[in-house]
Amino acid sequence: MADQDAQSSVGFEPPALSVLRWDELPEGPVLVLLDQTRLPAEEVELVCTDVPALVRAIQTLAVRGAPLLGIAGGYGVALAAARGFDVAEAAGLLEGARPTAVNLGYGVRRVAAAYWAASGKGEGDAAAAAAALAEARALHREDAQASGRMAEYGEALLEELLPGRAYQLLTHCNTGALVSGGEGTAFAVALRVHRQGRLRRLWVDETRPLLQGARLTAYEAARNGLAYSLLTDNAAGSLFAAGEVDAVLIGADRIAADGSVANKVGSYPLAVLAKYHHVPFIVVAPTTTVDLETPDGTSIVVEQRSGKEVTELTSPQDLSADGGGGIVVAPLGAPAYNPAFDVTPPELITAIVTEEGAISPVTGVGLAELCARSSQV
Ligand code: MRU
């Protein structure tokens, strides 16, 4: 029944989500974010007038997901420049807001470099601020374009690996329009397959502890009319065992030079399951997520978050500065382990899909070639 409903919604296009936009108000420019902590209950905008507000939004996950963090960081530098704040200090605060997604530092440094280049030419503060904003907009636009190309390459790869099939795809965390200038990374592939009438079902991991799957991916899947089912993270193993997963599609927060992939915690166990069950495990990410300066998985800094996100069932909008604020489910003071990400080694990854094409098997040489192609554009 759900499949039929989804098939009948093929061709239906919901209005695009306004996830992040620059706005010029009489009192000055602002960065307007769709507050992701409030989804799916309400679509509420969060207006950032300064960099500390944006840093808070990043740390509380009001804005999140690797590509969007890069875009937000870039606009954050432009905001500092336009409002006359210290750009070097702003860049430092933004880049340090979260450690794992390499796109954040990439976006911040790229826009700051455009600012310093214009300011170094003695063009004045207004011209330097305009150069920063133009660079942030270019980054935003390029990410949207990359998203479309990843969807094409990802779909072609699925056809190559699993010809002539309608797929049951499993995904983890959230990788759609909420993390991107376009329609996302892994989710954009599922969406393209859906539009072609070839998505049997998207299995959506709830993604504990902050439920990006349940709150955000299910929201995006429902909005776009995909056939989807939500599962607890623990239920994935039984799905593989039942032969109900044709491929796993995930995004990435940082891809090291050897092809190791940091992504939302829970990705690595899925890769192990996929290997055991001979199911393709596919990572979809723009080349801006590849960090050739980080040699391997052990060198990736994994963000550790408050234990309260584990000891309490947290509704993210209740997050206090140190996490928590939800229903307590553990003894008072229970110690907790709460890494936000885990690292999957290249030998467990069938392919990495970028806007420059896909590599399979995943090797450092292949990754470096993709990055070289992207820097020639
Ligand atoms: O902690 P989050 O919600 O920012 O984590 C996001 C993820 O892990 C995504 O899977 C990743 O950024 C890829 S999105 C293209």
mmCIF file of C-alpha atoms in Angstrom, residues 66 100-103 172-173 175 185-186 248-272 281-287 289-291 294-302 340-354 359 361-364 367 370:
data_model
loop_
_atom_site.group_PDB
_atom_site.id
_atom_site.type_symbol
_atom_site.label_atom_id
_atom_site.label_comp_id
_atom_site.label_asym_id
_atom_site.label_seq_id
_atom_site.Cartn_x
_atom_site.Cartn_y
_atom_site.Cartn_z
ATOM 1 C CA ALA A 66 28.776 18.741 6.261
ATOM 2 C CA THR A 100 34.734 16.771 12.276
ATOM 3 C CA ALA A 101 33.046 18.072 9.111
ATOM 4 C CA VAL A 102 35.901 19.375 6.986
ATOM 5 C CA ASN A 103 33.512 21.484 4.907
ATOM 6 C CA HIS A 172 21.578 6.743 8.038
ATOM 7 C CA CYS A 173 21.424 10.265 9.482
ATOM 8 C CA THR A 175 21.672 13.893 3.816
ATOM 9 C CA THR A 185 24.166 13.876 -1.146
ATOM 10 C CA ALA A 186 22.987 10.302 -0.467
ATOM 11 C CA VAL A 248 23.339 1.335 1.720
ATOM 12 C CA LEU A 249 23.725 5.028 0.852
ATOM 13 C CA ILE A 250 25.280 7.438 3.329
ATOM 14 C CA GLY A 251 26.968 10.856 3.291
ATOM 15 C CA ALA A 252 30.274 11.859 4.867
ATOM 16 C CA ASP A 253 31.662 14.519 7.153
ATOM 17 C CA ARG A 254 35.312 14.010 6.294
ATOM 18 C CA ILE A 255 37.014 11.624 3.887
ATOM 19 C CA ALA A 256 40.698 11.079 4.656
ATOM 20 C CA ALA A 257 43.347 10.718 1.942
ATOM 21 C CA ASP A 258 43.249 6.897 2.207
ATOM 22 C CA GLY A 259 39.463 6.817 1.677
ATOM 23 C CA SER A 260 38.455 6.378 5.322
ATOM 24 C CA VAL A 261 35.071 7.995 5.867
ATOM 25 C CA ALA A 262 33.884 9.774 9.008
ATOM 26 C CA ASN A 263 30.104 9.974 9.114
ATOM 27 C CA LYS A 264 27.339 9.955 11.724
ATOM 28 C CA VAL A 265 27.953 7.393 14.457
ATOM 29 C CA GLY A 266 26.345 4.121 13.420
ATOM 30 C CA SER A 267 27.664 4.237 9.853
ATOM 31 C CA TYR A 268 30.575 1.876 10.559
ATOM 32 C CA PRO A 269 28.394 -0.938 11.953
ATOM 33 C CA LEU A 270 26.233 -0.653 8.825
ATOM 34 C CA ALA A 271 29.346 -1.065 6.671
ATOM 35 C CA VAL A 272 30.294 -4.209 8.591
ATOM 36 C CA PHE A 281 27.919 0.230 0.783
ATOM 37 C CA ILE A 282 28.060 3.568 -1.040
ATOM 38 C CA VAL A 283 29.271 6.927 0.262
ATOM 39 C CA VAL A 284 28.013 10.041 -1.516
ATOM 40 C CA ALA A 285 29.833 13.302 -0.812
ATOM 41 C CA PRO A 286 31.173 16.329 -2.687
ATOM 42 C CA THR A 287 34.929 16.635 -3.182
ATOM 43 C CA THR A 289 34.384 16.720 1.969
ATOM 44 C CA VAL A 290 37.646 15.052 0.932
ATOM 45 C CA ASP A 291 40.572 16.137 3.100
ATOM 46 C CA THR A 294 44.275 14.045 6.814
ATOM 47 C CA PRO A 295 46.219 10.894 5.947
ATOM 48 C CA ASP A 296 43.928 8.219 7.372
ATOM 49 C CA GLY A 297 40.971 7.412 9.576
ATOM 50 C CA THR A 298 42.905 7.462 12.841
ATOM 51 C CA SER A 299 43.856 11.110 12.188
ATOM 52 C CA ILE A 300 40.226 12.275 11.946
ATOM 53 C CA VAL A 301 39.090 14.222 15.003
ATOM 54 C CA VAL A 302 35.731 12.810 16.095
ATOM 55 C CA ALA A 340 28.972 12.114 17.113
ATOM 56 C CA PHE A 341 30.712 10.218 14.295
ATOM 57 C CA ASP A 342 32.536 6.995 13.533
ATOM 58 C CA VAL A 343 35.079 6.085 10.889
ATOM 59 C CA THR A 344 34.614 3.435 8.193
ATOM 60 C CA PRO A 345 37.793 2.100 6.547
ATOM 61 C CA PRO A 346 38.015 2.059 2.738
ATOM 62 C CA GLU A 347 37.978 -1.732 2.478
ATOM 63 C CA LEU A 348 34.378 -1.746 3.738
ATOM 64 C CA ILE A 349 33.236 0.860 1.206
ATOM 65 C CA THR A 350 32.076 -0.318 -2.217
ATOM 66 C CA ALA A 351 32.274 3.127 -3.821
ATOM 67 C CA ILE A 352 32.593 6.822 -3.125
ATOM 68 C CA VAL A 353 30.443 9.009 -5.375
ATOM 69 C CA THR A 354 31.345 12.672 -5.852
ATOM 70 C CA ILE A 359 35.558 5.482 -7.531
ATOM 71 C CA PRO A 361 37.403 0.277 -5.298
ATOM 72 C CA VAL A 362 38.156 3.133 -2.930
ATOM 73 C CA THR A 363 41.855 4.033 -3.077
ATOM 74 C CA GLY A 364 43.905 7.053 -2.149
ATOM 75 C CA LEU A 367 40.389 9.983 -4.492
ATOM 76 C CA LEU A 370 38.779 13.111 -8.288
#
